[in-house]
Amino acid sequence: MSIVVLLSAAIFTSSYSMQQSASASTCFACGSPPIPKVPIATSGNNVYTAWPNNDTGHWGVFFAKSLDGGKTLGKTIMLSVPNKGNIVDKNVDIAASGNNVLVTWWTNKTGVLMPVFKASNDNGDTFGKTMTLNSTSNP
């Protein structure tokens, strides 16, 4: 039951972040759009973070964790598959409880912007497959 509640919270937060990003009118530096916050989640002494990055010219979602309260950060991993063309993965959010780490973001991989979800049940050591949370296709 707690995973469902966390998933709902993560979806709401991701949706809220997307609305906030879309409606933001202030800029960090003259002529630049606002820089979004990097989401962080904690569980016990573990700290988890996930963020979008475009340093290769293609948006992707990345993840890193600390098992010592943020004193050190482990290896960065890519949660989304490498993108090409105009594919965008943005508005990342993260939640954690116990050993579970839940990451959501929005993608347009199918040509339509939709939310996706990826979960780990081993403190972020591994993640399951990316799941689409809604779709316009018929079952």
PDB file of C-alpha atoms in Angstrom:
ATOM      1  CA  MET A   1       0.000   0.000   0.000  1.00  0.00           C
ATOM      2  CA  SER A   2       2.848   2.431   0.760  1.00  0.00           C
ATOM      3  CA  ILE A   3       4.253   2.041  -2.772  1.00  0.00           C
ATOM      4  CA  VAL A   4       0.894   3.058  -4.252  1.00  0.00           C
ATOM      5  CA  VAL A   5       0.770   6.103  -1.986  1.00  0.00           C
ATOM      6  CA  LEU A   6       4.353   7.040  -2.893  1.00  0.00           C
ATOM      7  CA  LEU A   7       3.615   6.546  -6.587  1.00  0.00           C
ATOM      8  CA  SER A   8       0.595   8.829  -6.305  1.00  0.00           C
ATOM      9  CA  ALA A   9       2.674  11.418  -4.466  1.00  0.00           C
ATOM     10  CA  ALA A  10       5.464  11.159  -7.033  1.00  0.00           C
ATOM     11  CA  ILE A  11       3.021  11.552  -9.932  1.00  0.00           C
ATOM     12  CA  PHE A  12       1.353  14.544  -8.270  1.00  0.00           C
ATOM     13  CA  THR A  13       4.692  16.158  -7.477  1.00  0.00           C
ATOM     14  CA  SER A  14       5.986  15.545 -11.003  1.00  0.00           C
ATOM     15  CA  SER A  15       2.803  16.980 -12.485  1.00  0.00           C
ATOM     16  CA  TYR A  16       2.986  19.960 -10.127  1.00  0.00           C
ATOM     17  CA  SER A  17       6.660  20.546 -11.012  1.00  0.00           C
ATOM     18  CA  MET A  18       5.801  20.473 -14.699  1.00  0.00           C
ATOM     19  CA  GLN A  19       3.045  23.061 -14.182  1.00  0.00           C
ATOM     20  CA  GLN A  20       5.392  25.234 -12.131  1.00  0.00           C
ATOM     21  CA  SER A  21       8.117  25.005 -14.787  1.00  0.00           C
ATOM     22  CA  ALA A  22       5.678  25.857 -17.540  1.00  0.00           C
ATOM     23  CA  SER A  23       4.276  28.872 -15.696  1.00  0.00           C
ATOM     24  CA  ALA A  24       7.530  30.277 -14.328  1.00  0.00           C
ATOM     25  CA  SER A  25       8.167  33.792 -15.591  1.00  0.00           C
ATOM     26  CA  THR A  26      11.313  34.770 -13.721  1.00  0.00           C
ATOM     27  CA  CYS A  27      14.765  34.077 -15.038  1.00  0.00           C
ATOM     28  CA  PHE A  28      18.005  33.031 -13.349  1.00  0.00           C
ATOM     29  CA  ALA A  29      20.116  35.213 -15.611  1.00  0.00           C
ATOM     30  CA  CYS A  30      19.011  37.778 -18.133  1.00  0.00           C
ATOM     31  CA  GLY A  31      17.516  36.013 -21.154  1.00  0.00           C
ATOM     32  CA  SER A  32      17.685  32.543 -19.561  1.00  0.00           C
ATOM     33  CA  PRO A  33      14.777  30.384 -18.410  1.00  0.00           C
ATOM     34  CA  PRO A  34      14.576  29.523 -14.704  1.00  0.00           C
ATOM     35  CA  ILE A  35      16.866  26.707 -13.607  1.00  0.00           C
ATOM     36  CA  PRO A  36      14.742  23.899 -12.091  1.00  0.00           C
ATOM     37  CA  LYS A  37      15.522  22.389  -8.713  1.00  0.00           C
ATOM     38  CA  VAL A  38      17.215  18.982  -8.569  1.00  0.00           C
ATOM     39  CA  PRO A  39      14.841  16.625  -6.728  1.00  0.00           C
ATOM     40  CA  ILE A  40      16.206  14.781  -3.706  1.00  0.00           C
ATOM     41  CA  ALA A  41      14.667  11.969  -1.649  1.00  0.00           C
ATOM     42  CA  THR A  42      15.899  10.395   1.571  1.00  0.00           C
ATOM     43  CA  SER A  43      15.281   7.139   3.388  1.00  0.00           C
ATOM     44  CA  GLY A  44      17.205   6.548   6.586  1.00  0.00           C
ATOM     45  CA  ASN A  45      20.803   7.613   5.970  1.00  0.00           C
ATOM     46  CA  ASN A  46      20.426   7.219   2.179  1.00  0.00           C
ATOM     47  CA  VAL A  47      20.109  10.250  -0.098  1.00  0.00           C
ATOM     48  CA  TYR A  48      18.882   9.844  -3.684  1.00  0.00           C
ATOM     49  CA  THR A  49      18.732  12.334  -6.534  1.00  0.00           C
ATOM     50  CA  ALA A  50      17.596  12.223 -10.160  1.00  0.00           C
ATOM     51  CA  TRP A  51      17.776  14.957 -12.787  1.00  0.00           C
ATOM     52  CA  PRO A  52      17.448  15.659 -16.509  1.00  0.00           C
ATOM     53  CA  ASN A  53      20.589  16.558 -18.433  1.00  0.00           C
ATOM     54  CA  ASN A  54      21.220  17.753 -21.972  1.00  0.00           C
ATOM     55  CA  ASP A  55      25.018  18.015 -22.052  1.00  0.00           C
ATOM     56  CA  THR A  56      25.226  15.587 -24.988  1.00  0.00           C
ATOM     57  CA  GLY A  57      22.630  17.548 -26.988  1.00  0.00           C
ATOM     58  CA  HIS A  58      19.954  14.959 -26.153  1.00  0.00           C
ATOM     59  CA  TRP A  59      17.871  14.970 -22.950  1.00  0.00           C
ATOM     60  CA  GLY A  60      18.270  12.034 -20.577  1.00  0.00           C
ATOM     61  CA  VAL A  61      17.423  11.193 -16.952  1.00  0.00           C
ATOM     62  CA  PHE A  62      20.263  10.466 -14.524  1.00  0.00           C
ATOM     63  CA  PHE A  63      20.393   9.077 -10.972  1.00  0.00           C
ATOM     64  CA  ALA A  64      22.926   9.056  -8.146  1.00  0.00           C
ATOM     65  CA  LYS A  65      22.833   8.045  -4.488  1.00  0.00           C
ATOM     66  CA  SER A  66      24.685   8.488  -1.250  1.00  0.00           C
ATOM     67  CA  LEU A  67      24.638   5.800   1.430  1.00  0.00           C
ATOM     68  CA  ASP A  68      26.367   7.976   4.044  1.00  0.00           C
ATOM     69  CA  GLY A  69      23.968  10.884   4.465  1.00  0.00           C
ATOM     70  CA  GLY A  70      25.376  12.851   1.541  1.00  0.00           C
ATOM     71  CA  LYS A  71      29.050  12.806   2.513  1.00  0.00           C
ATOM     72  CA  THR A  72      29.937  10.950  -0.701  1.00  0.00           C
ATOM     73  CA  LEU A  73      28.025  10.344  -3.911  1.00  0.00           C
ATOM     74  CA  GLY A  74      28.087   7.055  -5.787  1.00  0.00           C
ATOM     75  CA  LYS A  75      28.353   6.469  -9.506  1.00  0.00           C
ATOM     76  CA  THR A  76      25.891   8.330 -11.744  1.00  0.00           C
ATOM     77  CA  ILE A  77      23.683   6.079 -13.870  1.00  0.00           C
ATOM     78  CA  MET A  78      21.356   6.900 -16.761  1.00  0.00           C
ATOM     79  CA  LEU A  79      17.753   5.850 -16.084  1.00  0.00           C
ATOM     80  CA  SER A  80      16.364   6.717 -19.520  1.00  0.00           C
ATOM     81  CA  VAL A  81      17.647   5.241 -22.752  1.00  0.00           C
ATOM     82  CA  PRO A  82      19.914   7.520 -24.812  1.00  0.00           C
ATOM     83  CA  ASN A  83      17.766   9.882 -26.859  1.00  0.00           C
ATOM     84  CA  LYS A  84      18.156  10.997 -30.447  1.00  0.00           C
ATOM     85  CA  GLY A  85      16.430  13.679 -32.466  1.00  0.00           C
ATOM     86  CA  ASN A  86      13.820  15.754 -30.671  1.00  0.00           C
ATOM     87  CA  ILE A  87      13.122  13.278 -27.836  1.00  0.00           C
ATOM     88  CA  VAL A  88      12.873  15.044 -24.486  1.00  0.00           C
ATOM     89  CA  ASP A  89      12.976  13.574 -20.952  1.00  0.00           C
ATOM     90  CA  LYS A  90      12.278  16.328 -18.401  1.00  0.00           C
ATOM     91  CA  ASN A  91      10.513  17.292 -15.162  1.00  0.00           C
ATOM     92  CA  VAL A  92      12.082  14.546 -13.081  1.00  0.00           C
ATOM     93  CA  ASP A  93      10.892  13.765  -9.565  1.00  0.00           C
ATOM     94  CA  ILE A  94      11.941  11.191  -6.988  1.00  0.00           C
ATOM     95  CA  ALA A  95      10.580   9.591  -3.795  1.00  0.00           C
ATOM     96  CA  ALA A  96      12.011   6.997  -1.417  1.00  0.00           C
ATOM     97  CA  SER A  97      10.754   4.802   1.416  1.00  0.00           C
ATOM     98  CA  GLY A  98      12.689   1.953   2.999  1.00  0.00           C
ATOM     99  CA  ASN A  99      14.545   0.176   0.174  1.00  0.00           C
ATOM    100  CA  ASN A 100      12.214   1.582  -2.512  1.00  0.00           C
ATOM    101  CA  VAL A 101      13.286   4.431  -4.804  1.00  0.00           C
ATOM    102  CA  LEU A 102      10.699   5.761  -7.262  1.00  0.00           C
ATOM    103  CA  VAL A 103      11.519   8.099 -10.162  1.00  0.00           C
ATOM    104  CA  THR A 104       9.048   9.800 -12.517  1.00  0.00           C
ATOM    105  CA  TRP A 105       9.557  12.068 -15.505  1.00  0.00           C
ATOM    106  CA  TRP A 106       7.827  13.245 -18.673  1.00  0.00           C
ATOM    107  CA  THR A 107       8.891  12.051 -22.122  1.00  0.00           C
ATOM    108  CA  ASN A 108       7.742  12.540 -25.702  1.00  0.00           C
ATOM    109  CA  LYS A 109       9.334   9.317 -27.038  1.00  0.00           C
ATOM    110  CA  THR A 110       6.038   8.220 -28.601  1.00  0.00           C
ATOM    111  CA  GLY A 111       5.352  11.648 -30.103  1.00  0.00           C
ATOM    112  CA  VAL A 112       3.016  12.581 -27.234  1.00  0.00           C
ATOM    113  CA  LEU A 113       4.200  14.025 -23.937  1.00  0.00           C
ATOM    114  CA  MET A 114       3.407  11.502 -21.184  1.00  0.00           C
ATOM    115  CA  PRO A 115       4.600  10.582 -17.696  1.00  0.00           C
ATOM    116  CA  VAL A 116       6.771   7.510 -17.095  1.00  0.00           C
ATOM    117  CA  PHE A 117       7.890   5.727 -13.939  1.00  0.00           C
ATOM    118  CA  LYS A 118      10.869   3.616 -12.921  1.00  0.00           C
ATOM    119  CA  ALA A 119      11.293   1.830  -9.563  1.00  0.00           C
ATOM    120  CA  SER A 120      14.057   0.223  -7.531  1.00  0.00           C
ATOM    121  CA  ASN A 121      13.481  -2.037  -4.536  1.00  0.00           C
ATOM    122  CA  ASP A 122      17.179  -2.357  -3.621  1.00  0.00           C
ATOM    123  CA  ASN A 123      18.132   1.200  -2.618  1.00  0.00           C
ATOM    124  CA  GLY A 124      18.764   2.287  -6.209  1.00  0.00           C
ATOM    125  CA  ASP A 125      21.269  -0.465  -7.048  1.00  0.00           C
ATOM    126  CA  THR A 126      19.057  -1.609  -9.933  1.00  0.00           C
ATOM    127  CA  PHE A 127      15.866  -0.292 -11.535  1.00  0.00           C
ATOM    128  CA  GLY A 128      13.032  -2.140 -13.251  1.00  0.00           C
ATOM    129  CA  LYS A 129      11.769  -1.307 -16.708  1.00  0.00           C
ATOM    130  CA  THR A 130      10.387   2.111 -17.538  1.00  0.00           C
ATOM    131  CA  MET A 131       6.591   2.047 -17.347  1.00  0.00           C
ATOM    132  CA  THR A 132       4.263   4.485 -19.108  1.00  0.00           C
ATOM    133  CA  LEU A 133       1.709   5.887 -16.672  1.00  0.00           C
ATOM    134  CA  ASN A 134      -0.843   6.879 -19.273  1.00  0.00           C
ATOM    135  CA  SER A 135      -1.190   6.299 -22.956  1.00  0.00           C
ATOM    136  CA  THR A 136      -3.417   7.380 -25.793  1.00  0.00           C
ATOM    137  CA  SER A 137      -3.334   3.920 -27.395  1.00  0.00           C
ATOM    138  CA  ASN A 138      -6.221   1.466 -27.090  1.00  0.00           C
ATOM    139  CA  PRO A 139      -5.660  -1.782 -25.152  1.00  0.00           C
TER     140      PRO A 139
END
